[in-house]
Amino acid sequence: AGKAVVGLCGGLQMLGESVADPHAVEGELALVPGLGLLPVTTTLGRTKTTERRQFRFRDGAERCEGYEVHVGITEAQAPLEHVCLVECDDGPRPEGFWGSPRCWGTYLHGILDHLCVIRALMAAAGCEEAPVESASSFADYKDNQYDLLAAHVRKHIDIKSVYEAMRIKHGCC
């Protein structure tokens, strides 16, 4: 009790009342109950879509980036606010389901990479200041971690042999 619950993608679906799978995409169960924390229901489809998205969290000014994954439709069964406004060619589109600052869900992967979202989560937890320097420093941190991983892999394997096994000349793709 009193904790925040945020659902991303399948987590959003589980926060709802039910998930229907009429085409047996995920398994044999045609309908499974959700946690019932958000008044939404999900019906899985046959086709999965993944798209890069720019969005604004809670109608804020900060432009955020992530990607959206869908394999069906999630519909509100009662009035709910949206989590984000996704920028589309034909104008902004509401996305996600906001029950409260302590209970919401979205299909936007990467949403937690943004300082405005972290600050909102920290405020919901009763913290006045988010212990994060800046959103750009987090992006830089992630890039640096990938660079460190690549350097570690190069140090401990014979990368030339890997390229040869892949029939790629060193330095050329």
PDB file of C-alpha atoms in Angstrom:
ATOM      1  CA  ALA A   1       0.000   0.000   0.000  1.00  0.00           C
ATOM      2  CA  GLY A   2       1.185   3.508  -0.768  1.00  0.00           C
ATOM      3  CA  LYS A   3       3.748   2.449  -3.374  1.00  0.00           C
ATOM      4  CA  ALA A   4       3.929   3.612  -6.976  1.00  0.00           C
ATOM      5  CA  VAL A   5       3.223   1.136  -9.770  1.00  0.00           C
ATOM      6  CA  VAL A   6       4.231   1.983 -13.330  1.00  0.00           C
ATOM      7  CA  GLY A   7       3.555  -0.468 -16.152  1.00  0.00           C
ATOM      8  CA  LEU A   8       5.580  -0.435 -19.376  1.00  0.00           C
ATOM      9  CA  CYS A   9       4.220  -2.347 -22.373  1.00  0.00           C
ATOM     10  CA  GLY A  10       3.168  -5.765 -21.034  1.00  0.00           C
ATOM     11  CA  GLY A  11       3.282  -4.239 -17.557  1.00  0.00           C
ATOM     12  CA  LEU A  12       0.604  -1.754 -18.650  1.00  0.00           C
ATOM     13  CA  GLN A  13      -1.523  -4.646 -19.872  1.00  0.00           C
ATOM     14  CA  MET A  14      -1.122  -6.452 -16.533  1.00  0.00           C
ATOM     15  CA  LEU A  15      -2.231  -3.327 -14.622  1.00  0.00           C
ATOM     16  CA  GLY A  16      -5.583  -3.511 -16.426  1.00  0.00           C
ATOM     17  CA  GLU A  17      -8.649  -5.627 -15.843  1.00  0.00           C
ATOM     18  CA  SER A  18      -7.899  -8.307 -18.431  1.00  0.00           C
ATOM     19  CA  VAL A  19      -5.801  -9.361 -21.411  1.00  0.00           C
ATOM     20  CA  ALA A  20      -7.562 -11.241 -24.206  1.00  0.00           C
ATOM     21  CA  ASP A  21      -5.618 -13.335 -26.706  1.00  0.00           C
ATOM     22  CA  PRO A  22      -8.234 -14.439 -29.272  1.00  0.00           C
ATOM     23  CA  HIS A  23      -5.612 -15.540 -31.825  1.00  0.00           C
ATOM     24  CA  ALA A  24      -3.465 -17.530 -29.330  1.00  0.00           C
ATOM     25  CA  VAL A  25      -0.485 -15.287 -30.089  1.00  0.00           C
ATOM     26  CA  GLU A  26       1.011 -15.641 -26.600  1.00  0.00           C
ATOM     27  CA  GLY A  27      -0.369 -19.047 -25.643  1.00  0.00           C
ATOM     28  CA  GLU A  28      -3.454 -21.180 -25.146  1.00  0.00           C
ATOM     29  CA  LEU A  29      -5.255 -18.974 -22.618  1.00  0.00           C
ATOM     30  CA  ALA A  30      -7.854 -16.865 -24.425  1.00  0.00           C
ATOM     31  CA  LEU A  31      -8.416 -14.481 -21.498  1.00  0.00           C
ATOM     32  CA  VAL A  32      -6.414 -13.771 -18.348  1.00  0.00           C
ATOM     33  CA  PRO A  33      -7.331 -11.419 -15.518  1.00  0.00           C
ATOM     34  CA  GLY A  34      -5.154  -8.423 -14.814  1.00  0.00           C
ATOM     35  CA  LEU A  35      -4.390  -6.740 -11.524  1.00  0.00           C
ATOM     36  CA  GLY A  36      -7.344  -4.383 -11.929  1.00  0.00           C
ATOM     37  CA  LEU A  37      -5.334  -1.304 -10.921  1.00  0.00           C
ATOM     38  CA  LEU A  38      -6.297   0.585 -14.089  1.00  0.00           C
ATOM     39  CA  PRO A  39      -9.735   0.399 -15.739  1.00  0.00           C
ATOM     40  CA  VAL A  40      -8.381  -0.812 -19.097  1.00  0.00           C
ATOM     41  CA  THR A  41      -8.694  -3.999 -21.134  1.00  0.00           C
ATOM     42  CA  THR A  42      -6.271  -5.308 -23.743  1.00  0.00           C
ATOM     43  CA  THR A  43      -6.988  -7.447 -26.799  1.00  0.00           C
ATOM     44  CA  LEU A  44      -3.852  -8.823 -28.432  1.00  0.00           C
ATOM     45  CA  GLY A  45      -3.671  -8.761 -32.208  1.00  0.00           C
ATOM     46  CA  ARG A  46      -1.699 -10.832 -34.683  1.00  0.00           C
ATOM     47  CA  THR A  47       0.769  -8.125 -35.714  1.00  0.00           C
ATOM     48  CA  LYS A  48       3.401  -6.390 -33.598  1.00  0.00           C
ATOM     49  CA  THR A  49       4.454  -2.854 -34.474  1.00  0.00           C
ATOM     50  CA  THR A  50       7.521  -1.029 -33.190  1.00  0.00           C
ATOM     51  CA  GLU A  51       8.041   2.665 -33.943  1.00  0.00           C
ATOM     52  CA  ARG A  52      10.414   5.363 -32.725  1.00  0.00           C
ATOM     53  CA  ARG A  53       8.454   8.158 -31.070  1.00  0.00           C
ATOM     54  CA  GLN A  54       8.900  11.683 -29.830  1.00  0.00           C
ATOM     55  CA  PHE A  55       6.565  12.633 -27.025  1.00  0.00           C
ATOM     56  CA  ARG A  56       5.837  15.019 -24.199  1.00  0.00           C
ATOM     57  CA  PHE A  57       5.279  13.558 -20.740  1.00  0.00           C
ATOM     58  CA  ARG A  58       2.078  14.833 -19.091  1.00  0.00           C
ATOM     59  CA  ASP A  59       1.797  17.637 -21.668  1.00  0.00           C
ATOM     60  CA  GLY A  60       5.092  19.104 -20.450  1.00  0.00           C
ATOM     61  CA  ALA A  61       7.538  21.199 -22.429  1.00  0.00           C
ATOM     62  CA  GLU A  62      10.395  18.670 -22.578  1.00  0.00           C
ATOM     63  CA  ARG A  63      10.551  16.747 -25.826  1.00  0.00           C
ATOM     64  CA  CYS A  64      11.356  13.100 -25.095  1.00  0.00           C
ATOM     65  CA  GLU A  65      12.278  10.141 -27.272  1.00  0.00           C
ATOM     66  CA  GLY A  66      11.592   6.438 -27.032  1.00  0.00           C
ATOM     67  CA  TYR A  67       9.942   3.682 -28.989  1.00  0.00           C
ATOM     68  CA  GLU A  68       6.422   2.330 -28.908  1.00  0.00           C
ATOM     69  CA  VAL A  69       5.586  -1.361 -29.188  1.00  0.00           C
ATOM     70  CA  HIS A  70       2.049  -2.612 -29.829  1.00  0.00           C
ATOM     71  CA  VAL A  71       0.572  -6.035 -30.427  1.00  0.00           C
ATOM     72  CA  GLY A  72      -3.104  -5.204 -30.098  1.00  0.00           C
ATOM     73  CA  ILE A  73      -5.324  -2.569 -28.545  1.00  0.00           C
ATOM     74  CA  THR A  74      -5.687  -1.372 -24.969  1.00  0.00           C
ATOM     75  CA  GLU A  75      -8.894   0.532 -24.266  1.00  0.00           C
ATOM     76  CA  ALA A  76     -10.038   2.510 -21.239  1.00  0.00           C
ATOM     77  CA  GLN A  77     -13.230   1.257 -19.616  1.00  0.00           C
ATOM     78  CA  ALA A  78     -13.631   4.524 -17.660  1.00  0.00           C
ATOM     79  CA  PRO A  79     -12.361   8.069 -18.224  1.00  0.00           C
ATOM     80  CA  LEU A  80      -8.587   8.299 -17.726  1.00  0.00           C
ATOM     81  CA  GLU A  81      -6.024  10.961 -18.472  1.00  0.00           C
ATOM     82  CA  HIS A  82      -3.188  10.190 -20.869  1.00  0.00           C
ATOM     83  CA  VAL A  83       0.447   9.778 -19.828  1.00  0.00           C
ATOM     84  CA  CYS A  84       2.006  11.402 -22.900  1.00  0.00           C
ATOM     85  CA  LEU A  85       1.280  13.217 -26.100  1.00  0.00           C
ATOM     86  CA  VAL A  86       3.005  11.421 -28.972  1.00  0.00           C
ATOM     87  CA  GLU A  87       3.982  13.579 -31.926  1.00  0.00           C
ATOM     88  CA  CYS A  88       2.420  12.218 -35.128  1.00  0.00           C
ATOM     89  CA  ASP A  89       2.219  13.558 -38.681  1.00  0.00           C
ATOM     90  CA  ASP A  90      -1.463  14.418 -38.199  1.00  0.00           C
ATOM     91  CA  GLY A  91      -0.933  16.066 -34.800  1.00  0.00           C
ATOM     92  CA  PRO A  92      -0.407  14.967 -31.220  1.00  0.00           C
ATOM     93  CA  ARG A  93      -1.981  11.683 -30.088  1.00  0.00           C
ATOM     94  CA  PRO A  94      -2.701  10.802 -26.460  1.00  0.00           C
ATOM     95  CA  GLU A  95      -0.821   7.721 -25.257  1.00  0.00           C
ATOM     96  CA  GLY A  96      -0.902   5.681 -22.080  1.00  0.00           C
ATOM     97  CA  PHE A  97      -3.296   5.596 -19.146  1.00  0.00           C
ATOM     98  CA  TRP A  98      -2.863   7.779 -16.053  1.00  0.00           C
ATOM     99  CA  GLY A  99      -4.749   6.591 -13.006  1.00  0.00           C
ATOM    100  CA  SER A 100      -2.753   8.790 -10.619  1.00  0.00           C
ATOM    101  CA  PRO A 101       0.851   9.888 -10.029  1.00  0.00           C
ATOM    102  CA  ARG A 102       1.277   6.514  -8.284  1.00  0.00           C
ATOM    103  CA  CYS A 103      -0.403   4.297 -10.904  1.00  0.00           C
ATOM    104  CA  TRP A 104       0.001   4.655 -14.649  1.00  0.00           C
ATOM    105  CA  GLY A 105       1.049   2.725 -17.715  1.00  0.00           C
ATOM    106  CA  THR A 106       2.443   3.329 -21.183  1.00  0.00           C
ATOM    107  CA  TYR A 107       3.692   1.536 -24.294  1.00  0.00           C
ATOM    108  CA  LEU A 108       6.640   3.954 -24.580  1.00  0.00           C
ATOM    109  CA  HIS A 109       9.936   2.168 -23.958  1.00  0.00           C
ATOM    110  CA  GLY A 110      12.665   4.557 -22.891  1.00  0.00           C
ATOM    111  CA  ILE A 111      10.259   6.800 -20.982  1.00  0.00           C
ATOM    112  CA  LEU A 112      12.316   6.302 -17.811  1.00  0.00           C
ATOM    113  CA  ASP A 113      15.378   7.777 -19.539  1.00  0.00           C
ATOM    114  CA  HIS A 114      13.950  11.287 -19.169  1.00  0.00           C
ATOM    115  CA  LEU A 115      14.481  13.629 -16.241  1.00  0.00           C
ATOM    116  CA  CYS A 116      10.916  14.995 -16.308  1.00  0.00           C
ATOM    117  CA  VAL A 117       9.576  11.465 -15.791  1.00  0.00           C
ATOM    118  CA  ILE A 118      12.081  10.654 -13.039  1.00  0.00           C
ATOM    119  CA  ARG A 119      11.168  13.883 -11.245  1.00  0.00           C
ATOM    120  CA  ALA A 120       7.464  12.991 -11.428  1.00  0.00           C
ATOM    121  CA  LEU A 121       8.158   9.524 -10.010  1.00  0.00           C
ATOM    122  CA  MET A 122      10.328  10.950  -7.246  1.00  0.00           C
ATOM    123  CA  ALA A 123       7.645  13.510  -6.363  1.00  0.00           C
ATOM    124  CA  ALA A 124       5.062  10.711  -6.178  1.00  0.00           C
ATOM    125  CA  ALA A 125       7.406   8.943  -3.738  1.00  0.00           C
ATOM    126  CA  GLY A 126       7.632  12.054  -1.578  1.00  0.00           C
ATOM    127  CA  CYS A 127      11.117  13.141  -2.659  1.00  0.00           C
ATOM    128  CA  GLU A 128      11.593  16.823  -3.368  1.00  0.00           C
ATOM    129  CA  GLU A 129      14.623  16.546  -5.622  1.00  0.00           C
ATOM    130  CA  ALA A 130      15.418  13.837  -8.151  1.00  0.00           C
ATOM    131  CA  PRO A 131      18.956  12.463  -7.618  1.00  0.00           C
ATOM    132  CA  VAL A 132      19.773  12.857 -11.293  1.00  0.00           C
ATOM    133  CA  GLU A 133      22.060  15.474 -12.801  1.00  0.00           C
ATOM    134  CA  SER A 134      20.454  15.827 -16.217  1.00  0.00           C
ATOM    135  CA  ALA A 135      18.737  13.805 -18.891  1.00  0.00           C
ATOM    136  CA  SER A 136      21.611  14.403 -21.299  1.00  0.00           C
ATOM    137  CA  SER A 137      24.115  13.104 -18.752  1.00  0.00           C
ATOM    138  CA  PHE A 138      22.094   9.872 -18.557  1.00  0.00           C
ATOM    139  CA  ALA A 139      22.201   9.485 -22.343  1.00  0.00           C
ATOM    140  CA  ASP A 140      25.950  10.169 -22.236  1.00  0.00           C
ATOM    141  CA  TYR A 141      26.317   7.648 -19.404  1.00  0.00           C
ATOM    142  CA  LYS A 142      24.556   4.937 -21.440  1.00  0.00           C
ATOM    143  CA  ASP A 143      26.697   5.677 -24.503  1.00  0.00           C
ATOM    144  CA  ASN A 144      29.830   5.503 -22.358  1.00  0.00           C
ATOM    145  CA  GLN A 145      28.755   2.144 -20.925  1.00  0.00           C
ATOM    146  CA  TYR A 146      28.325   0.719 -24.437  1.00  0.00           C
ATOM    147  CA  ASP A 147      31.787   2.048 -25.372  1.00  0.00           C
ATOM    148  CA  LEU A 148      33.285   0.394 -22.269  1.00  0.00           C
ATOM    149  CA  LEU A 149      31.581  -2.898 -23.128  1.00  0.00           C
ATOM    150  CA  ALA A 150      32.875  -2.753 -26.719  1.00  0.00           C
ATOM    151  CA  ALA A 151      36.415  -2.032 -25.494  1.00  0.00           C
ATOM    152  CA  HIS A 152      36.207  -4.943 -23.045  1.00  0.00           C
ATOM    153  CA  VAL A 153      35.028  -7.322 -25.773  1.00  0.00           C
ATOM    154  CA  ARG A 154      37.782  -6.159 -28.149  1.00  0.00           C
ATOM    155  CA  LYS A 155      40.401  -6.653 -25.410  1.00  0.00           C
ATOM    156  CA  HIS A 156      39.345 -10.218 -24.651  1.00  0.00           C
ATOM    157  CA  ILE A 157      38.568 -11.677 -28.075  1.00  0.00           C
ATOM    158  CA  ASP A 158      40.382 -11.868 -31.373  1.00  0.00           C
ATOM    159  CA  ILE A 159      38.200  -9.426 -33.288  1.00  0.00           C
ATOM    160  CA  LYS A 160      40.101 -10.085 -36.542  1.00  0.00           C
ATOM    161  CA  SER A 161      39.118 -13.771 -36.336  1.00  0.00           C
ATOM    162  CA  VAL A 162      35.512 -12.789 -35.703  1.00  0.00           C
ATOM    163  CA  TYR A 163      35.539 -10.563 -38.800  1.00  0.00           C
ATOM    164  CA  GLU A 164      37.135 -13.350 -40.837  1.00  0.00           C
ATOM    165  CA  ALA A 165      34.542 -15.837 -39.635  1.00  0.00           C
ATOM    166  CA  MET A 166      31.886 -13.374 -40.742  1.00  0.00           C
ATOM    167  CA  ARG A 167      33.784 -12.879 -44.037  1.00  0.00           C
ATOM    168  CA  ILE A 168      34.128  -9.175 -43.391  1.00  0.00           C
ATOM    169  CA  LYS A 169      37.411  -7.390 -43.926  1.00  0.00           C
ATOM    170  CA  HIS A 170      38.705  -5.583 -40.847  1.00  0.00           C
ATOM    171  CA  GLY A 171      37.487  -2.000 -40.832  1.00  0.00           C
ATOM    172  CA  CYS A 172      34.924  -2.576 -43.548  1.00  0.00           C
ATOM    173  CA  CYS A 173      31.348  -3.748 -43.310  1.00  0.00           C
TER     174      CYS A 173
END
